[in-house]
Coordinates of C-alpha atoms and ligand atoms in Angstrom, one line a residue:
X1 CA 4.7 11.1 30.0
X2 CA 1.5 9.1 29.6
X3 CA 1.6 6.4 26.9
X4 CA -1.7 5.0 25.8
X5 CA -1.8 1.3 24.8
X6 CA -4.1 1.1 21.8
X7 CA -5.1 -2.1 20.0
X8 CA -5.6 -1.6 16.3
X9 CA -7.9 -4.1 14.5
X10 CA -8.1 -3.0 10.8
X11 CA -10.3 -6.1 10.0
X12 CA -11.4 -6.3 6.3
X13 CA -11.8 -4.3 3.1
X14 CA -11.2 -0.6 3.5
X15 CA -10.6 -1.1 7.3
X16 CA -7.1 -2.1 6.3
X17 CA -6.7 1.3 4.6
X18 CA -8.4 3.7 7.1
X19 CA -7.0 2.3 10.3
X20 CA -3.3 2.7 9.4
X21 CA -4.2 6.2 8.3
X22 CA -5.8 6.8 11.8
X23 CA -2.6 5.5 13.5
X24 CA -0.5 7.9 11.4
X25 CA -2.7 10.8 12.4
X26 CA -2.6 9.9 16.1
X27 CA 1.2 9.4 16.0
X28 CA 1.6 12.9 14.3
X29 CA -0.8 14.4 16.9
X30 CA 1.2 12.9 19.8
X31 CA 4.5 14.1 18.2
X32 CA 3.2 17.6 17.7
X33 CA 1.9 17.9 21.2
X34 CA 4.7 16.1 23.1
X35 CA 2.7 15.5 26.3
X36 CA 1.5 11.9 25.6
X37 CA 2.3 9.0 23.3
X38 CA 0.8 5.9 21.9
X39 CA 1.9 2.3 22.0
X40 CA 0.0 0.6 19.1
X41 CA -0.4 -3.1 18.7
X42 CA -2.1 -4.4 15.5
X43 CA -4.1 -7.6 15.3
X44 CA -4.6 -9.1 11.9
X45 CA -8.0 -10.6 12.7
X46 CA -10.8 -10.8 10.2
X47 CA -11.5 -12.5 6.9
X48 CA -7.9 -13.4 6.1
X49 CA -7.5 -14.9 9.6
X50 CA -10.7 -16.9 9.0
X51 CA -9.3 -18.4 5.8
X52 CA -6.2 -19.6 7.7
X53 CA -7.7 -20.6 11.0
X54 CA -11.5 -21.1 10.5
X55 CA -12.3 -18.3 13.0
X56 CA -12.3 -14.5 12.8
X57 CA -10.1 -14.1 15.8
X58 CA -8.4 -16.5 18.3
X59 CA -10.5 -18.0 21.0
X60 CA -8.5 -16.2 23.7
X61 CA -8.3 -13.0 21.6
X62 CA -10.2 -10.9 24.2
X63 CA -7.3 -11.5 26.6
X64 CA -4.9 -9.8 24.3
X65 CA -7.1 -6.7 24.4
X66 CA -8.1 -6.6 28.0
X67 CA -5.3 -4.5 29.3
X68 CA -5.4 -1.9 26.4
X69 CA -6.6 1.6 27.1
X70 CA -8.8 1.5 23.9
X71 CA -9.4 -0.3 20.7
X72 CA -9.4 1.2 17.2
X73 CA -11.5 -1.0 14.9
X74 CA -11.9 -0.9 11.1
X75 CA -14.6 -3.1 9.6
X76 CA -15.6 -6.7 9.6
X77 CA -17.0 -8.0 6.3
X78 CA -15.5 -10.1 3.6
X79 CA -17.0 -10.8 0.1
X80 CA -16.4 -14.6 0.5
X81 CA -17.7 -15.1 4.0
X82 CA -21.3 -14.8 5.2
X83 CA -21.9 -11.4 7.0
X84 CA -23.4 -13.1 10.1
X85 CA -20.1 -15.0 10.6
X86 CA -17.8 -12.0 10.1
X87 CA -20.0 -9.8 12.3
X88 CA -20.6 -12.2 15.2
X89 CA -17.1 -13.7 15.0
X90 CA -15.2 -10.4 15.5
X91 CA -17.0 -7.1 16.2
X92 CA -19.9 -8.4 18.3
X93 CA -17.5 -10.8 20.1
X94 CA -15.6 -7.8 21.3
X95 CA -18.6 -5.5 22.0
X96 CA -20.4 -8.3 23.9
X97 CA -17.3 -9.7 25.6
X98 CA -16.4 -6.3 26.9
X99 CA -20.0 -5.4 27.7
X100 CA -19.7 -2.2 25.6
X101 CA -23.4 -1.4 26.1
X102 CA -23.5 2.2 24.9
X103 CA -22.9 2.8 21.3
X104 CA -22.5 6.6 20.8
X105 CA -22.9 8.2 17.3
X106 CA -22.4 11.9 16.9
X107 CA -23.7 13.4 13.7
X108 CA -23.0 16.9 12.5
X109 CA -22.7 18.5 9.1
X110 CA -19.0 19.4 8.9
X111 CA -17.7 22.5 7.1
X112 CA -17.6 22.1 3.4
X113 CA -20.0 19.1 3.4
X114 CA -23.3 19.3 1.7
X115 CA -26.4 17.7 3.2
X116 CA -29.0 16.2 0.9
X117 CA -31.7 18.1 2.9
X118 CA -32.4 21.2 0.8
X119 CA -33.7 23.4 3.6
X120 CA -31.3 22.2 6.4
X121 CA -28.7 24.7 7.7
X122 CA -25.6 23.1 9.1
X123 CA -26.5 24.3 12.6
X124 CA -29.9 22.6 12.4
X125 CA -28.3 19.1 12.5
X126 CA -26.3 18.4 15.7
X127 CA -27.3 15.0 17.1
X128 CA -25.9 12.3 19.2
X129 CA -27.5 8.9 18.8
X130 CA -27.1 6.5 21.7
X131 CA -27.7 2.9 20.6
X132 CA -28.3 0.1 23.0
X133 CA -25.4 -2.2 22.1
X134 CA -25.7 -5.4 24.2
X135 CA -29.2 -6.9 23.8
X136 CA -32.5 -6.3 22.2
X137 CA -33.0 -7.4 18.7
X138 CA -29.3 -8.4 18.4
X139 CA -29.1 -10.5 21.5
X140 CA -28.5 -13.5 19.4
X141 CA -31.4 -15.3 21.1
X142 CA -33.4 -17.6 18.8
X143 CA -32.8 -20.5 16.6
X144 CA -33.9 -22.7 13.7
X145 CA -35.7 -26.0 13.5
X146 CA -37.1 -28.3 10.9
X147 CA -34.3 -27.2 8.6
X148 CA -34.7 -28.4 5.1
X149 CA -38.4 -29.4 5.7
X150 CA -41.5 -27.6 4.7
X151 CA -42.1 -26.8 8.4
X152 CA -38.8 -24.9 8.7
X153 CA -39.0 -22.2 11.4
X154 CA -36.6 -19.5 12.4
X155 CA -36.7 -17.0 15.3
X156 CA -34.7 -13.9 16.4
X157 CA -36.0 -13.1 19.8
X158 CA -35.6 -9.5 20.9
X159 CA -34.6 -9.8 24.5
X160 CA -34.7 -6.7 26.8
X161 CA -33.7 -6.7 30.4
X162 CA -34.8 -4.0 32.8
X163 CA -31.2 -3.5 33.9
X164 CA -30.0 -3.4 30.3
X165 CA -32.6 -0.8 29.3
X166 CA -32.1 1.3 32.4
X167 CA -28.3 1.5 32.2
X168 CA -28.4 2.7 28.6
X169 CA -31.2 5.2 29.2
X170 CA -29.3 6.6 32.3
X171 CA -26.2 7.0 30.1
X172 CA -28.3 8.8 27.5
X173 CA -29.9 11.2 30.0
X174 CA -26.5 11.9 31.4
X175 CA -25.1 12.6 28.0
X176 CA -28.1 14.9 27.1
X177 CA -27.5 16.7 30.4
X178 CA -23.9 17.4 29.4
X179 CA -24.9 19.0 26.1
X180 CA -26.0 22.6 25.7
X181 CA -29.6 21.9 24.8
X182 CA -30.2 19.3 27.6
X183 CA -32.7 17.5 25.4
X184 CA -33.4 13.8 24.9
X185 CA -35.7 12.0 22.5
X186 CA -36.5 8.4 23.6
X187 CA -37.4 6.4 20.5
X188 CA -39.4 3.2 20.7
X189 CA -42.2 1.4 18.9
X190 CA -44.5 0.9 21.9
X191 CA -47.7 0.9 19.8
X192 CA -46.9 -2.3 17.9
X193 CA -44.4 -3.9 20.1
X194 CA -46.4 -4.1 23.3
X195 CA -44.1 -5.7 25.8
X196 CA -40.5 -4.7 25.8
X197 CA -41.1 -1.3 24.1
X198 CA -43.7 -0.5 26.7
X199 CA -41.2 -1.3 29.4
X200 CA -38.7 1.1 27.6
X201 CA -41.2 3.9 27.9
X202 CA -41.9 3.1 31.6
X203 CA -38.2 3.0 32.4
X204 CA -37.6 6.3 30.6
X205 CA -40.3 8.0 32.8
X206 CA -38.5 6.6 35.9
X207 CA -35.0 7.5 34.9
X208 CA -36.2 11.0 33.8
X209 CA -37.0 11.8 37.4
X210 CA -33.3 11.8 38.2
X211 CA -32.6 14.4 35.5
X212 CA -35.1 17.2 36.1
X213 CA -33.0 19.6 34.0
X214 CA -33.2 17.4 30.9
X215 CA -36.3 18.0 28.7
X216 CA -37.3 14.8 27.0
X217 CA -39.9 13.5 24.6
X218 CA -40.9 10.2 23.0
X219 CA -41.2 9.3 19.3
X220 CA -42.1 6.1 17.5
X221 CA -39.3 4.9 15.3
X222 CA -41.1 5.2 12.0
X223 CA -42.2 8.8 12.8
X224 CA -38.6 9.5 13.9
X225 CA -37.3 8.9 10.4
X226 CA -39.6 11.6 9.0
X227 CA -38.8 13.9 11.9
X228 CA -35.0 13.6 11.2
X229 CA -35.7 14.6 7.6
X230 CA -38.3 17.3 8.1
X231 CA -37.5 18.8 11.5
X232 CA -33.8 18.0 12.2
X233 CA -33.4 20.9 14.6
X234 CA -36.1 19.4 16.9
X235 CA -33.7 16.6 17.8
X236 CA -30.5 16.7 19.9
X237 CA -29.6 13.5 21.9
X238 CA -31.5 10.4 20.9
X239 CA -31.7 7.0 22.6
X240 CA -33.0 3.9 20.9
X241 CA -32.8 0.1 20.7
X242 CA -30.0 -1.8 19.0
X243 CA -31.9 -2.3 15.8
X244 CA -33.7 1.0 15.7
X245 CA -30.6 3.0 16.4
X246 CA -28.6 1.0 13.9
X247 CA -31.0 2.1 11.1
X248 CA -31.5 5.6 12.3
X249 CA -27.7 6.2 12.6
X250 CA -27.1 5.2 9.0
X251 CA -29.9 7.6 8.0
X252 CA -28.2 10.3 10.2
X253 CA -24.8 9.7 8.5
X254 CA -26.4 10.0 5.0
X255 CA -28.2 13.2 6.0
X256 CA -24.9 14.6 7.3
X257 CA -23.2 14.0 3.9
X258 CA -21.7 10.5 3.8
X259 CA -21.3 7.2 5.6
X260 CA -17.5 7.8 5.1
X261 CA -17.5 10.6 7.7
X262 CA -19.5 9.1 10.6
X263 CA -17.7 7.9 13.8
X264 CA -18.8 5.8 16.7
X265 CA -17.7 4.6 20.1
X266 CA -18.7 1.3 21.7
X267 CA -18.4 2.3 25.4
X268 CA -18.2 0.5 28.6
X269 CA -19.2 3.5 30.7
X270 CA -18.1 1.8 33.9
X271 CA -14.6 1.3 32.4
X272 CA -14.3 -2.3 33.5
X273 CA -13.0 -3.1 29.9
X274 CA -11.5 -1.2 27.1
X275 CA -13.9 0.7 24.8
X276 CA -13.8 0.4 21.1
X277 CA -13.9 3.2 18.5
X278 CA -14.6 2.7 14.8
X279 CA -16.0 4.4 11.7
X280 CA -19.6 3.3 11.2
X281 CA -19.1 2.3 7.6
X282 CA -18.3 -1.3 6.5
X283 CA -15.7 -2.9 4.3
X284 CA -16.9 -1.1 1.1
X285 CA -16.1 -4.0 -1.3
X286 CA -16.7 -1.7 -4.3
X287 CA -13.7 0.5 -3.5
X288 CA -11.4 -1.6 -1.3
X289 CA -7.7 -1.9 -2.1
X290 CA -7.7 1.2 -4.3
X291 CA -6.8 4.0 -1.8
X292 CA -10.2 5.7 -2.3
X293 CA -11.7 5.3 1.1
X294 CA -12.6 8.4 3.1
X295 CA -10.6 8.2 6.3
X296 CA -12.5 11.0 8.1
X297 CA -14.9 8.6 9.8
X298 CA -11.8 7.0 11.4
X299 CA -10.2 10.3 12.3
X300 CA -13.4 11.5 14.0
X301 CA -13.5 8.1 15.8
X302 CA -10.0 8.9 17.0
X303 CA -11.3 12.3 18.4
X304 CA -13.9 10.3 20.4
X305 CA -11.2 8.0 21.6
X306 CA -9.1 11.0 22.8
X307 CA -12.1 12.5 24.6
X308 CA -12.7 9.1 26.3
X309 CA -9.0 9.0 27.3
X310 CA -9.4 12.5 28.9
X311 CA -7.2 14.2 26.3
X312 CA -9.7 16.9 25.5
X313 CA -7.3 19.5 24.2
X314 CA -5.8 17.0 21.8
X315 CA -9.3 15.9 20.7
X316 CA -10.2 19.5 20.0
X317 CA -7.0 20.0 18.0
X318 CA -7.7 16.9 15.9
X319 CA -11.4 17.9 15.3
X320 CA -10.4 21.3 14.1
X321 CA -7.8 19.8 11.8
X322 CA -10.5 17.5 10.4
X323 CA -12.9 20.5 9.9
X324 CA -10.4 22.6 8.1
X325 CA -9.7 19.7 5.7
X326 CA -13.4 18.9 5.0
X327 CA -13.8 22.6 4.3
X328 CA -11.6 22.3 1.3
X329 CA -13.5 20.5 -1.6
X330 CA -10.1 19.6 -3.3
X331 CA -9.6 17.3 -0.3
X332 CA -13.0 15.5 -0.7
X333 CA -12.9 11.7 -1.5
X334 CA -15.2 10.1 -4.0
X335 CA -18.1 9.5 -1.6
X336 CA -18.3 13.3 -1.3
X337 CA -18.1 13.9 -5.0
X338 CA -14.3 14.7 -5.0
X339 CA -11.2 13.1 -6.4
X340 CA -8.9 13.0 -3.4
X341 CA -7.4 9.8 -2.2
X342 CA -7.0 8.4 1.4
X343 CA -3.4 9.5 1.5
X344 CA -4.2 13.1 0.4
X345 CA -6.8 13.6 3.2
X346 CA -4.4 11.9 5.7
X347 CA -1.5 14.1 4.7
X348 CA -3.6 17.2 4.9
X349 CA -4.8 16.5 8.4
X350 CA -1.3 15.8 9.6
X351 CA 0.0 19.0 8.0
X352 CA -2.8 20.9 9.7
X353 CA -2.0 19.4 13.0
X354 CA 1.6 20.4 12.7
X355 CA 0.8 23.9 11.6
X356 CA -1.9 24.3 14.3
X357 CA 0.4 23.2 17.1
X358 CA 3.3 25.4 15.9
X359 CA 0.8 28.3 15.6
X360 CA -0.3 27.8 19.2
X361 CA 3.4 27.6 20.3
X362 CA 4.1 30.9 18.5
X363 CA 1.1 32.5 20.0
X364 CA 2.1 31.4 23.5
Ligands
LIG1 P1 -20.4 -0.2 3.4 O1 -20.4 0.8 4.5 O2 -19.2 -1.1 3.4 O3 -20.6 0.5 2.0 C1 -21.8 1.2 1.6 C2 -21.4 2.2 0.5 O4 -20.7 3.3 1.1 C3 -20.5 1.6 -0.5 O5 -20.8 2.2 -1.8 C4 -19.1 2.2 -0.1 O6 -18.2 2.3 -1.2 C5 -19.5 3.5 0.5 N1 -18.5 3.8 1.6 C6 -18.6 3.3 2.9 N2 -17.5 3.8 3.6 C7 -16.8 4.6 2.8 C8 -15.7 5.4 3.0 N3 -15.0 5.4 4.1 N4 -15.2 6.1 1.9 C9 -15.9 6.1 0.7 N5 -17.0 5.4 0.5 C10 -17.5 4.6 1.5 O7 -21.7 -1.1 3.6 P2 -22.2 -2.5 2.9 O8 -21.8 -2.4 1.5 O9 -23.6 -2.7 3.3 O10 -21.3 -3.6 3.6 C11 -20.1 -4.2 3.1 C12 -19.6 -5.1 4.1 O11 -19.2 -4.5 5.3 C13 -20.6 -6.2 4.5 O12 -19.9 -7.4 4.7 C14 -21.1 -5.8 5.9 O13 -21.5 -6.8 6.7 C15 -19.9 -5.1 6.4 N6 -20.2 -4.0 7.4 C16 -19.4 -4.0 8.6 C17 -19.6 -3.0 9.5 C18 -18.7 -3.0 10.7 O14 -17.8 -3.8 10.8 N7 -19.0 -2.1 11.7 C19 -20.6 -2.0 9.3 C20 -21.3 -2.1 8.1 C21 -21.1 -3.1 7.2
LIG2 MN1 -25.1 -0.6 11.0

């Protein structure tokens, strides 16, 4: 029987609530199916670790993760520590250290969830956003000088390499090709940003030649926000830079009902390193420690992880359990206007998995 080695990094805030819930659901899924198992190892890195050690994770922390099959991550962000320290000291250290250059963010309106878009039918919104996850505006290139003087200067240089842009676009074209509509929208800002964004457009044209069955178009990022709101059905797979896709995917999550539902995978498509799966939300200081967090974003991230591990049947079983739970308004958490708690949603998904598997066995 295959046992998957999973590193769990709950991190901060509600990450400490939703990641244990994700582990429970995965363990229940494995128990119900009986054909694979999980060996979880948890790492207490994040703000608490920082208070004790002056760093978000140990200097050789990546070595402890290197041989895992995947990483399940909660959130990095602590009310008492500046956000750039928590982000760069943990999440980006893992993403960049393991060259997880493709950040994949599926967005759909799940059963029972209401979109704020009045005229949007659930089937009109079915997107996957691919975010360049290794360079661009978040390359960390730049600096400050003349600090404390009137001449003070600060730069964040957006750095785009041809190889970096090409690999993420190739990944996006391939993903678009695997989806029923075979449709890709390449988002840039090549009118105002006249160097790197023009190169993005050029590379898109070149890569597109290798995918003649994928229909693709271009959109400027500002216009893309309006298109997401006004013509959601005109989009399917989307590829954009690190910054642009960061913003667009939060918009996408809100249009699909809540930040608490949305999942993501930070992938190394070449599988040289473990990939990392996480809900897209942050630490949610306003609700942390109270058992109110919606764990669905984590559960959907577990679905993505299972797909990545090649456990497609288990992934589908978990996704349908999630959908039958979201369909019931009595199981909605506060972010969805409901009163359910993290444990209620977790219990319901686990019950559903057990019932579904038994149902399948009976049918067979
Ligand atoms: P946030 O996602 O933490 O919260 C935004 C709002 O959405 C809050 O009102 C919160 O209560 C709500 N919300 C988010 N997830 C929810 C869930 N699962 N269930 C119910 N409600 C939920 O974003 P923020 O407030 O901008 O950031 C808080 C901290 O998290 C900051 O330190 C930030 O840097 C960090 N952060 C980390 C990540 C990450 O690690 N990937 C992502 C975003 C923000
Ligand atoms: Mn973000």
